[in-house]
Every structure is written in structure tokens, then in C-alpha cells.
mmCIF file of C-alpha atoms in Angstrom:
data_model
loop_
_atom_site.group_PDB
_atom_site.id
_atom_site.type_symbol
_atom_site.label_atom_id
_atom_site.label_comp_id
_atom_site.label_asym_id
_atom_site.label_seq_id
_atom_site.Cartn_x
_atom_site.Cartn_y
_atom_site.Cartn_z
ATOM 1 C CA MET A 1 -17.201 -24.104 -8.053
ATOM 2 C CA LYS A 2 -16.361 -20.783 -9.704
ATOM 3 C CA ILE A 3 -19.891 -19.481 -9.056
ATOM 4 C CA ASN A 4 -19.659 -20.463 -5.393
ATOM 5 C CA ALA A 5 -16.249 -18.817 -5.116
ATOM 6 C CA LEU A 6 -17.654 -15.640 -6.695
ATOM 7 C CA LYS A 7 -20.609 -15.605 -4.291
ATOM 8 C CA LYS A 8 -18.227 -16.034 -1.372
ATOM 9 C CA GLU A 9 -16.042 -13.167 -2.615
ATOM 10 C CA LEU A 10 -19.053 -10.866 -3.043
ATOM 11 C CA ASP A 11 -20.502 -11.680 0.362
ATOM 12 C CA GLY A 12 -20.558 -8.530 2.488
ATOM 13 C CA VAL A 13 -18.638 -6.353 -0.002
ATOM 14 C CA LEU A 14 -21.244 -3.609 -0.397
ATOM 15 C CA PRO A 15 -20.384 -1.434 2.667
ATOM 16 C CA GLY A 16 -16.647 -1.357 1.957
ATOM 17 C CA LEU A 17 -17.179 -0.987 -1.792
ATOM 18 C CA ALA A 18 -19.559 1.923 -1.230
ATOM 19 C CA ALA A 19 -17.066 3.588 1.107
ATOM 20 C CA SER A 20 -14.289 3.186 -1.469
ATOM 21 C CA ILE A 21 -16.436 4.684 -4.235
ATOM 22 C CA ALA A 22 -17.531 7.572 -2.010
ATOM 23 C CA ILE A 23 -13.928 8.417 -1.134
ATOM 24 C CA SER A 24 -12.928 8.242 -4.803
ATOM 25 C CA LEU A 25 -15.682 10.684 -5.795
ATOM 26 C CA VAL A 26 -14.741 13.108 -3.029
ATOM 27 C CA SER A 27 -11.071 12.812 -4.062
ATOM 28 C CA GLN A 28 -11.859 13.638 -7.683
ATOM 29 C CA PHE A 29 -13.835 16.673 -6.535
ATOM 30 C CA PHE A 30 -10.933 17.947 -4.429
ATOM 31 C CA ALA A 31 -8.513 17.224 -7.290
ATOM 32 C CA ARG A 32 -10.206 19.972 -9.305
ATOM 33 C CA PHE A 33 -8.878 22.477 -6.777
ATOM 34 C CA LEU A 34 -5.628 20.587 -6.053
ATOM 35 C CA PRO A 35 -4.500 19.393 -9.496
ATOM 36 C CA THR A 36 -0.890 19.163 -8.369
ATOM 37 C CA LEU A 37 -1.781 16.351 -5.983
ATOM 38 C CA GLY A 38 -4.226 14.574 -8.280
ATOM 39 C CA ALA A 39 -7.170 12.327 -7.457
ATOM 40 C CA ALA A 40 -5.029 9.202 -7.004
ATOM 41 C CA LEU A 41 -2.854 10.582 -4.218
ATOM 42 C CA ILE A 42 -5.795 12.347 -2.563
ATOM 43 C CA ALA A 43 -7.759 9.074 -2.585
ATOM 44 C CA ILE A 44 -4.915 7.191 -0.927
ATOM 45 C CA LEU A 45 -4.342 9.839 1.737
ATOM 46 C CA LEU A 46 -8.054 10.373 2.430
ATOM 47 C CA GLY A 47 -8.571 6.615 2.571
ATOM 48 C CA MET A 48 -5.747 6.284 5.073
ATOM 49 C CA LEU A 49 -7.150 9.103 7.225
ATOM 50 C CA LEU A 50 -10.687 7.737 7.294
ATOM 51 C CA GLY A 51 -9.607 4.097 7.441
ATOM 52 C CA ASN A 52 -7.689 4.754 10.639
ATOM 53 C CA THR A 53 -10.462 6.823 12.247
ATOM 54 C CA VAL A 54 -14.197 6.879 11.520
ATOM 55 C CA LEU A 55 -14.099 4.080 8.928
ATOM 56 C CA ASN A 56 -11.862 1.759 10.938
ATOM 57 C CA ARG A 57 -14.603 -0.875 11.128
ATOM 58 C CA PRO A 58 -14.340 -4.649 10.502
ATOM 59 C CA GLU A 59 -17.549 -4.802 8.445
ATOM 60 C CA LEU A 60 -15.832 -2.731 5.731
ATOM 61 C CA SER A 61 -12.945 -5.155 5.314
ATOM 62 C CA SER A 62 -14.542 -7.453 2.697
ATOM 63 C CA GLY A 63 -15.553 -4.543 0.500
ATOM 64 C CA THR A 64 -12.209 -2.756 0.657
ATOM 65 C CA LYS A 65 -10.404 -6.015 -0.108
ATOM 66 C CA PHE A 66 -12.659 -6.557 -3.128
ATOM 67 C CA SER A 67 -12.156 -2.967 -4.276
ATOM 68 C CA GLU A 68 -8.367 -2.972 -4.048
ATOM 69 C CA LYS A 69 -8.069 -6.277 -5.890
ATOM 70 C CA ARG A 70 -10.848 -6.494 -8.475
ATOM 71 C CA LEU A 71 -11.379 -2.852 -9.402
ATOM 72 C CA LEU A 72 -7.675 -2.354 -10.052
ATOM 73 C CA GLU A 73 -7.607 -5.495 -12.184
ATOM 74 C CA TYR A 74 -10.555 -4.275 -14.266
ATOM 75 C CA ALA A 75 -8.856 -0.893 -14.685
ATOM 76 C CA ILE A 76 -5.686 -2.560 -15.950
ATOM 77 C CA VAL A 77 -7.668 -4.533 -18.555
ATOM 78 C CA LEU A 78 -9.406 -1.395 -19.815
ATOM 79 C CA ASN A 79 -6.084 0.441 -20.056
ATOM 80 C CA GLY A 80 -5.184 -1.885 -22.932
ATOM 81 C CA LEU A 81 -7.535 0.107 -25.148
ATOM 82 C CA ILE A 82 -5.563 3.341 -24.866
ATOM 83 C CA LEU A 83 -2.573 1.839 -26.689
ATOM 84 C CA ASP A 84 -1.930 0.856 -30.295
ATOM 85 C CA PHE A 85 1.144 0.236 -32.417
ATOM 86 C CA GLN A 86 0.717 3.451 -34.404
ATOM 87 C CA VAL A 87 0.903 5.554 -31.251
ATOM 88 C CA LEU A 88 4.067 3.800 -30.138
ATOM 89 C CA LYS A 89 5.790 4.333 -33.498
ATOM 90 C CA SER A 90 6.036 8.096 -33.019
ATOM 91 C CA ALA A 91 8.860 7.752 -30.489
ATOM 92 C CA GLY A 92 10.933 5.609 -32.858
ATOM 93 C CA ILE A 93 13.300 2.720 -32.203
ATOM 94 C CA LYS A 94 15.685 4.900 -30.210
ATOM 95 C CA GLY A 95 12.815 5.949 -27.978
ATOM 96 C CA PHE A 96 11.802 2.357 -27.356
ATOM 97 C CA VAL A 97 15.360 1.267 -26.519
ATOM 98 C CA PHE A 98 15.686 4.296 -24.232
ATOM 99 C CA ILE A 99 12.546 3.203 -22.366
ATOM 100 C CA LEU A 100 13.735 -0.408 -22.122
ATOM 101 C CA LEU A 101 17.055 0.638 -20.606
ATOM 102 C CA GLN A 102 15.487 3.231 -18.313
ATOM 103 C CA MET A 103 12.987 0.701 -16.974
ATOM 104 C CA GLY A 104 15.546 -2.063 -16.560
ATOM 105 C CA LEU A 105 18.004 0.185 -14.756
ATOM 106 C CA THR A 106 15.231 1.595 -12.556
ATOM 107 C CA ILE A 107 14.159 -1.867 -11.399
ATOM 108 C CA PHE A 108 17.765 -2.960 -10.826
ATOM 109 C CA VAL A 109 18.796 0.187 -8.941
ATOM 110 C CA THR A 110 15.567 0.248 -6.911
ATOM 111 C CA TYR A 111 16.072 -3.371 -5.864
ATOM 112 C CA ARG A 112 19.701 -2.767 -4.888
ATOM 113 C CA LEU A 113 18.822 0.397 -2.963
ATOM 114 C CA GLY A 114 16.078 -1.556 -1.197
ATOM 115 C CA LYS A 115 18.703 -3.922 0.153
ATOM 116 C CA VAL A 116 20.850 -0.965 1.257
ATOM 117 C CA PHE A 117 17.871 0.522 3.131
ATOM 118 C CA GLY A 118 17.071 -2.843 4.713
ATOM 119 C CA PHE A 119 13.818 -3.644 2.880
ATOM 120 C CA GLY A 120 12.750 -7.112 1.774
ATOM 121 C CA LYS A 121 12.485 -8.445 -1.761
ATOM 122 C CA ARG A 122 8.744 -7.982 -2.161
ATOM 123 C CA PHE A 123 8.662 -4.342 -1.115
ATOM 124 C CA SER A 124 11.756 -3.490 -3.172
ATOM 125 C CA LEU A 125 10.295 -5.147 -6.273
ATOM 126 C CA LEU A 126 6.969 -3.338 -5.800
ATOM 127 C CA MET A 127 8.871 -0.068 -5.608
ATOM 128 C CA GLY A 128 10.826 -1.055 -8.704
ATOM 129 C CA ALA A 129 7.669 -1.756 -10.713
ATOM 130 C CA GLY A 130 5.887 1.355 -9.468
ATOM 131 C CA ASN A 131 8.763 3.655 -10.394
ATOM 132 C CA ALA A 132 9.757 1.918 -13.618
ATOM 133 C CA VAL A 133 6.317 1.410 -15.130
ATOM 134 C CA CYS A 134 3.209 3.310 -14.090
ATOM 135 C CA GLY A 135 2.915 3.891 -10.360
ATOM 136 C CA SER A 136 -0.148 2.484 -8.600
ATOM 137 C CA SER A 137 -1.340 0.375 -11.535
ATOM 138 C CA ALA A 138 2.004 -1.381 -11.846
ATOM 139 C CA ILE A 139 2.141 -2.112 -8.118
ATOM 140 C CA GLY A 140 -1.407 -3.447 -8.254
ATOM 141 C CA THR A 141 -0.438 -5.609 -11.231
ATOM 142 C CA VAL A 142 2.657 -7.237 -9.768
ATOM 143 C CA SER A 143 1.611 -7.431 -6.098
ATOM 144 C CA PRO A 144 -0.252 -10.761 -6.519
ATOM 145 C CA VAL A 145 2.647 -12.090 -8.594
ATOM 146 C CA VAL A 146 5.146 -11.473 -5.764
ATOM 147 C CA GLN A 147 2.515 -12.273 -3.089
ATOM 148 C CA ALA A 148 2.918 -8.909 -1.355
ATOM 149 C CA ASP A 149 0.833 -8.150 1.725
ATOM 150 C CA ASN A 150 -1.440 -5.140 2.260
ATOM 151 C CA LYS A 151 1.164 -3.166 4.198
ATOM 152 C CA GLU A 152 3.817 -3.582 1.497
ATOM 153 C CA LYS A 153 1.318 -2.675 -1.214
ATOM 154 C CA GLY A 154 -0.127 0.320 0.605
ATOM 155 C CA ILE A 155 3.169 1.874 1.650
ATOM 156 C CA SER A 156 4.777 1.345 -1.768
ATOM 157 C CA ILE A 157 1.815 2.948 -3.567
ATOM 158 C CA THR A 158 1.855 5.905 -1.180
ATOM 159 C CA ILE A 159 5.608 6.459 -1.501
ATOM 160 C CA VAL A 160 5.628 6.061 -5.295
ATOM 161 C CA ASN A 161 2.763 8.553 -5.659
ATOM 162 C CA LEU A 162 4.481 11.076 -3.397
ATOM 163 C CA THR A 163 7.731 10.679 -5.337
ATOM 164 C CA GLY A 164 5.819 11.072 -8.596
ATOM 165 C CA THR A 165 4.211 14.263 -7.337
ATOM 166 C CA ALA A 166 7.633 15.723 -6.519
ATOM 167 C CA LEU A 167 9.013 14.785 -9.952
ATOM 168 C CA MET A 168 5.882 16.102 -11.653
ATOM 169 C CA ILE A 169 6.694 19.567 -10.305
ATOM 170 C CA LEU A 170 10.484 19.471 -10.643
ATOM 171 C CA LEU A 171 11.051 17.836 -14.047
ATOM 172 C CA PRO A 172 9.460 20.559 -16.204
ATOM 173 C CA LEU A 173 11.849 23.018 -14.519
ATOM 174 C CA LEU A 174 14.819 20.689 -14.961
ATOM 175 C CA GLY A 175 13.851 20.069 -18.580
ATOM 176 C CA ALA A 176 13.762 23.811 -19.273
ATOM 177 C CA VAL A 177 17.231 24.225 -17.761
ATOM 178 C CA LEU A 178 18.795 21.254 -19.567
ATOM 179 C CA TYR A 179 16.956 21.185 -22.878
ATOM 180 C CA GLY A 180 15.347 24.583 -23.332
ATOM 181 C CA SER A 181 12.464 24.237 -25.793
ATOM 182 C CA ASP A 182 13.546 20.869 -27.256
ATOM 183 C CA THR A 183 10.402 18.736 -27.392
ATOM 184 C CA LEU A 184 11.965 15.292 -27.861
ATOM 185 C CA ARG A 185 14.402 15.403 -24.964
ATOM 186 C CA THR A 186 11.979 17.115 -22.587
ATOM 187 C CA SER A 187 9.308 14.546 -23.471
ATOM 188 C CA ALA A 188 11.737 11.665 -22.911
ATOM 189 C CA LEU A 189 12.714 13.065 -19.509
ATOM 190 C CA ILE A 190 9.123 13.443 -18.318
ATOM 191 C CA GLY A 191 7.571 10.431 -20.067
ATOM 192 C CA GLY A 192 10.441 8.129 -19.170
ATOM 193 C CA THR A 193 10.643 9.060 -15.498
ATOM 194 C CA VAL A 194 7.420 10.345 -13.910
ATOM 195 C CA GLN A 195 5.457 7.569 -12.250
ATOM 196 C CA SER A 196 1.762 7.671 -13.278
ATOM 197 C CA VAL A 197 0.094 8.565 -16.590
ATOM 198 C CA GLY A 198 -1.823 11.412 -14.938
ATOM 199 C CA GLN A 199 1.354 12.840 -13.437
ATOM 200 C CA VAL A 200 3.105 12.656 -16.821
ATOM 201 C CA VAL A 201 0.295 14.594 -18.496
ATOM 202 C CA ALA A 202 0.200 17.139 -15.669
ATOM 203 C CA ALA A 203 3.975 17.651 -15.795
ATOM 204 C CA ALA A 204 4.005 17.936 -19.587
ATOM 205 C CA LYS A 205 1.158 20.461 -19.454
ATOM 206 C CA LEU A 206 3.526 22.763 -17.582
ATOM 207 C CA VAL A 207 5.676 22.835 -20.736
ATOM 208 C CA ASN A 208 3.435 22.744 -23.843
ATOM 209 C CA ASP A 209 0.954 20.595 -25.762
ATOM 210 C CA ASP A 210 3.614 19.057 -28.034
ATOM 211 C CA VAL A 211 5.409 17.739 -24.975
ATOM 212 C CA VAL A 212 2.104 16.406 -23.632
ATOM 213 C CA THR A 213 1.629 14.306 -26.779
ATOM 214 C CA LEU A 214 5.151 12.905 -27.045
ATOM 215 C CA ALA A 215 5.683 12.433 -23.295
ATOM 216 C CA THR A 216 2.458 10.421 -23.223
ATOM 217 C CA VAL A 217 3.823 8.174 -25.995
ATOM 218 C CA PHE A 218 6.980 7.487 -23.976
ATOM 219 C CA LYS A 219 4.812 6.779 -20.945
ATOM 220 C CA LEU A 220 2.487 4.423 -22.820
ATOM 221 C CA MET A 221 5.466 2.340 -23.904
ATOM 222 C CA ARG A 222 6.258 1.875 -20.235
ATOM 223 C CA VAL A 223 2.644 0.900 -19.535
ATOM 224 C CA LEU A 224 2.683 -1.717 -22.293
ATOM 225 C CA LEU A 225 5.873 -3.268 -20.909
ATOM 226 C CA ILE A 226 4.164 -4.041 -17.582
ATOM 227 C CA VAL A 227 3.382 -7.457 -19.066
ATOM 228 C CA GLY A 228 7.090 -8.215 -19.404
ATOM 229 C CA VAL A 229 7.808 -6.932 -15.899
ATOM 230 C CA ALA A 230 5.060 -9.133 -14.412
ATOM 231 C CA VAL A 231 6.339 -12.217 -16.248
ATOM 232 C CA LEU A 232 9.895 -11.433 -15.100
ATOM 233 C CA TYR A 233 8.739 -11.014 -11.501
ATOM 234 C CA GLY A 234 6.870 -14.299 -11.746
ATOM 235 C CA ARG A 235 10.162 -16.094 -12.292
ATOM 236 C CA MET A 236 11.770 -14.578 -9.208
ATOM 237 C CA ASN A 237 12.338 -16.284 -5.890
ATOM 238 C CA MET A 238 10.657 -14.317 -3.086
ATOM 239 C CA ASN A 239 12.345 -16.244 -0.267
ATOM 240 C CA GLU A 240 14.632 -13.907 1.640
ATOM 241 C CA GLY A 241 18.283 -14.940 1.677
ATOM 242 C CA GLU A 242 18.026 -17.009 -1.499
ATOM 243 C CA SER A 243 19.012 -16.263 -5.071
ATOM 244 C CA LEU A 244 16.471 -14.057 -6.834
ATOM 245 C CA PHE A 245 15.985 -16.290 -9.873
ATOM 246 C CA THR A 246 15.661 -19.680 -8.217
ATOM 247 C CA ARG A 247 12.943 -21.276 -6.149
ATOM 248 C CA LYS A 248 12.523 -24.611 -4.421
ATOM 249 C CA LYS A 249 10.061 -26.825 -6.220
ATOM 250 C CA ARG A 250 6.998 -27.693 -4.178
ATOM 251 C CA SER A 251 7.721 -31.419 -4.411
ATOM 252 C CA GLU A 252 11.313 -30.882 -3.336
ATOM 253 C CA ILE A 253 10.242 -28.727 -0.404
ATOM 254 C CA THR A 254 7.863 -31.440 0.777
ATOM 255 C CA ALA A 255 10.461 -34.154 0.339
ATOM 256 C CA GLY A 256 13.082 -32.077 2.070
ATOM 257 C CA GLU A 257 10.812 -31.342 5.030
ATOM 258 C CA GLU A 258 9.990 -35.028 5.420
ATOM 259 C CA SER A 259 13.574 -36.190 5.130
ATOM 260 C CA GLY A 260 15.176 -33.266 6.929
ATOM 261 C CA ALA A 261 17.450 -32.680 3.938
ATOM 262 C CA SER A 262 17.878 -29.352 2.221
ATOM 263 C CA ALA A 263 16.046 -28.940 -1.032
ATOM 264 C CA THR A 264 17.752 -28.085 -4.295
ATOM 265 C CA PRO A 265 16.660 -24.779 -5.739
ATOM 266 C CA ALA A 266 15.147 -24.850 -9.223
ATOM 267 C CA ALA A 267 13.933 -22.196 -11.567
ATOM 268 C CA VAL A 268 10.167 -21.860 -11.898
ATOM 269 C CA SER A 269 7.720 -19.619 -13.685
ATOM 270 C CA TYR A 270 4.244 -18.310 -12.912
ATOM 271 C CA GLY A 271 1.281 -18.100 -15.235
ATOM 272 C CA VAL A 272 0.338 -14.670 -16.537
ATOM 273 C CA PRO A 273 -2.528 -13.202 -14.431
ATOM 274 C CA TRP A 274 -5.896 -13.017 -16.213
ATOM 275 C CA PHE A 275 -5.966 -9.227 -16.209
ATOM 276 C CA LEU A 276 -2.634 -8.997 -18.048
ATOM 277 C CA THR A 277 -4.019 -11.360 -20.673
ATOM 278 C CA GLY A 278 -7.052 -9.075 -20.949
ATOM 279 C CA PHE A 279 -4.766 -6.050 -21.239
ATOM 280 C CA VAL A 280 -2.880 -7.616 -24.174
ATOM 281 C CA VAL A 281 -6.102 -8.744 -25.880
ATOM 282 C CA PHE A 282 -7.564 -5.226 -25.713
ATOM 283 C CA PHE A 283 -4.276 -3.784 -26.977
ATOM 284 C CA LEU A 284 -4.355 -6.111 -29.996
ATOM 285 C CA ILE A 285 -8.015 -5.332 -30.664
ATOM 286 C CA ARG A 286 -7.273 -1.606 -30.617
ATOM 287 C CA SER A 287 -4.229 -2.053 -32.859
ATOM 288 C CA PHE A 288 -5.560 -4.437 -35.529
ATOM 289 C CA ILE A 289 -9.353 -4.194 -35.471
ATOM 290 C CA GLY A 290 -10.064 -0.734 -34.159
ATOM 291 C CA VAL A 291 -12.413 0.596 -31.499
ATOM 292 C CA PRO A 292 -14.981 3.417 -31.805
ATOM 293 C CA ASP A 293 -13.987 6.700 -30.188
ATOM 294 C CA SER A 294 -17.012 6.503 -27.904
ATOM 295 C CA ALA A 295 -15.805 3.148 -26.568
ATOM 296 C CA LEU A 296 -12.325 4.541 -25.967
ATOM 297 C CA ILE A 297 -13.693 7.522 -24.062
ATOM 298 C CA ALA A 298 -15.987 5.297 -21.997
ATOM 299 C CA SER A 299 -13.253 2.771 -21.204
ATOM 300 C CA LYS A 300 -10.880 5.532 -20.091
ATOM 301 C CA ALA A 301 -13.540 7.093 -17.851
ATOM 302 C CA ILE A 302 -14.483 3.738 -16.301
ATOM 303 C CA SER A 303 -10.850 2.747 -15.849
ATOM 304 C CA THR A 304 -10.133 6.001 -14.030
ATOM 305 C CA GLN A 305 -13.106 5.513 -11.703
ATOM 306 C CA PHE A 306 -12.091 1.935 -10.907
ATOM 307 C CA GLU A 307 -8.480 2.890 -10.274
ATOM 308 C CA VAL A 308 -9.235 5.801 -7.937
ATOM 309 C CA ALA A 309 -11.765 3.696 -5.985
ATOM 310 C CA ALA A 310 -9.208 0.894 -5.684
ATOM 311 C CA LEU A 311 -6.588 3.342 -4.410
ATOM 312 C CA ALA A 312 -9.073 4.665 -1.851
ATOM 313 C CA ALA A 313 -9.595 1.088 -0.646
ATOM 314 C CA ILE A 314 -5.865 0.472 -0.461
ATOM 315 C CA GLY A 315 -5.492 3.621 1.627
ATOM 316 C CA MET A 316 -8.235 2.433 3.973
ATOM 317 C CA ARG A 317 -6.376 -0.830 4.542
ATOM 318 C CA VAL A 318 -3.079 0.862 5.470
ATOM 319 C CA LYS A 319 -2.616 1.424 9.175
ATOM 320 C CA PHE A 320 -0.844 4.450 10.596
ATOM 321 C CA ALA A 321 1.193 2.194 12.869
ATOM 322 C CA ASP A 322 2.820 0.626 9.824
ATOM 323 C CA ILE A 323 3.503 4.027 8.251
ATOM 324 C CA ILE A 324 5.047 5.340 11.471
ATOM 325 C CA LYS A 325 7.234 2.264 11.690
ATOM 326 C CA GLU A 326 8.387 2.143 8.052
ATOM 327 C CA GLY A 327 7.321 5.507 6.599
ATOM 328 C CA PRO A 328 10.329 7.830 7.139
ATOM 329 C CA LYS A 329 12.815 5.259 5.900
ATOM 330 C CA ALA A 330 10.522 4.307 3.003
ATOM 331 C CA MET A 331 10.097 7.959 2.046
ATOM 332 C CA LEU A 332 13.859 8.489 1.976
ATOM 333 C CA TYR A 333 14.145 5.318 -0.085
ATOM 334 C CA GLY A 334 11.532 6.597 -2.544
ATOM 335 C CA LEU A 335 13.173 9.997 -2.946
ATOM 336 C CA THR A 336 16.563 8.358 -3.466
ATOM 337 C CA VAL A 337 15.080 6.139 -6.173
ATOM 338 C CA GLY A 338 13.446 9.159 -7.810
ATOM 339 C CA ALA A 339 16.747 11.053 -7.862
ATOM 340 C CA ALA A 340 18.506 8.016 -9.345
ATOM 341 C CA GLN A 341 15.832 7.753 -12.059
ATOM 342 C CA VAL A 342 16.384 11.361 -13.087
ATOM 343 C CA VAL A 343 20.159 10.919 -13.278
ATOM 344 C CA MET A 344 19.807 7.751 -15.358
ATOM 345 C CA ALA A 345 17.300 9.407 -17.682
ATOM 346 C CA VAL A 346 19.535 12.432 -18.264
ATOM 347 C CA VAL A 347 22.500 10.170 -19.104
ATOM 348 C CA LEU A 348 20.444 7.969 -21.468
ATOM 349 C CA ILE A 349 18.886 10.989 -23.172
ATOM 350 C CA ARG A 350 22.399 12.304 -23.836
ATOM 351 C CA VAL A 351 23.375 8.928 -25.326
ATOM 352 C CA PHE A 352 20.294 8.462 -27.545
ATOM 353 C CA PHE A 353 19.136 11.973 -28.386
ATOM 354 C CA GLY A 354 22.252 14.133 -27.987
#
């Protein structure tokens, strides 16, 4: 059965997969001349442009669907190799608690602001994960958990990347004003707030190499905690108008529909997706067994290629009509969330690091 399902999934994927890879390669080329934007954002925007014009063809649908789902999952698994316990120790217990609080508050505030702006649970939770954890990868990780559709996924990834680009430019300046040359606090501000790993490194590079190292450690703690975020999201009720942490059991829904009675909500949990299990396994292998440097370099390179190709595919599947309808409000929502993240980070840094 699994072999037949795999054959069915691979049927007709080559044209869309090839288009996604081609866009990712072009995006990485342009990123050399536009490092402020980065390959990820360029891939999304170029994918959207081509997917709504010359590549708006039904025969590409299977391949782009495969690319956005599978390639991003493979990238997430490989990202487990870039972490180990020794790397995380350098930020200390205070640093870890700072990250926990920053992430928790970001998800909570993002969800509440989503309700204020009139967005549904799924989109608000995608935005929460993308801003709290690691941008596109986090959204790709939790989107199947919350059963988000392509429009919600595409718009949230686009908005989170645009917000991250703005913070990538502004936070080194803000850090210089608030903290001068202090490495720890500047690193916490950048590593605890900026959305993607690439954007963190780029922002930290505008300060100095010491900030690059420590900001990356703060960021990697956020990446590792994606497992906890996904498990938490799996326990949430995605039905609009119902309590977030309850869900009707399937048997009760069926019985209720047959009898006409209302079903009693009950807490449920989801299984951990296979790619999160793979992420944790690779993390443990790196931490306790060790991995050759050549394997680490190769896994990082492959992961980057998979992720950019997946983002190109996601861009191709986003339609301009949806962006026009939701985009301006979503962009304002994203910028508001970004501003709230910065304020929360500054307050927490004052509490933990003086």
C-alpha cells in the first residue's frame, strides 16, 4: 500500500519539481547581488510572479505540491544535524529561559492580534510559529498539524519573510543604540527575534563576528523548540468559535450528527509528524555520537537547496487574487507582530541580562 501511495504521489511531479528547482537556483543567483532580501524571499516572490503568469499551468500542480510538502520536510530533518547540546550551552540557563518566554509570548500575542485583525485560528497560529521559531521552516512544520490550506501557508510565509527582512535591517541599528557594543544583549535581541536562521546571520554580520556566533546559538534554541510548538499545536482545536484546547471526538461527532444532539468537547492530541521525529533523531546523533564535518557541510547545503525549492513551489501556488484580498491587512498584522516581538525582547533582555 505504501509503495502504491508513493507511486501515486510521484505521478506527474517532474514538471513542477523542475520548475521549483529552477526558480530556487535563479533565486540563489540573484541573492548574491541582493543579500538583504535573501534567496528564500526572492524564491517566494519569483515563484508568485511566475506562478501567476507564464507558469500558471495545471500540469505543474502535482510537482509544486510535492515540492512544497516533501522537500520542506526533508530540509527540516536535515536541520537536526546543525544542533547539539554543547552549542546550546553557550547561552546559559538564563538564555534558554529568555528564549522560552520570548517564544511563548510571541505565539500568544500573535494569536490574540490575529483575532483583533479578524484572521482565523489556522492563519494566526501559522504566523505565531513563523515569528516565534524560524520563519518558513516553522510554518512548513506546523501547517499539516493545523491542517492549513495553501493560501494560509503561502501568505503567512510571505508576510513572515517580509517582516524578518525589515527586522534584519533595523535590529542591528536598534541594538547599537540600546546596547552599544555589548555582545550578549545584542545577540539576544537579534537571535531571539529575527525570523529565519539566514536573516539572523545576516543581521548579526552587520554588527560583528562575535554577535554572529552567539545570536546563532539563541536562534538554534528556537529551532530546536519547534518540536514542542508542533506538539502544542497538535493539541489545539482548529474549529472556529470553539475553545482552543478542546476538540470533539470523532465518535462523538458522528453520534451527535446522527442523533441531532450537540457533542461534548474533549481534549485530543496528534501524533508527532515523521519529519519532527527525524529532526530529533539527527539532533541526538549529532549530540551523543558525532557526525563528520563533511556530513554536516553536505547536510546544510542539501537542506538549503530543499528549503529554497520548497519556498519557490509555495510561491507558485499562491494566487495574486488571494494576496490582493488579504495582503494589506496581513502585512499590517505582520508588522504589528514584529514590533510587539521587539518590545517583548527588549523588556526580557532587561530582566535577564540587565
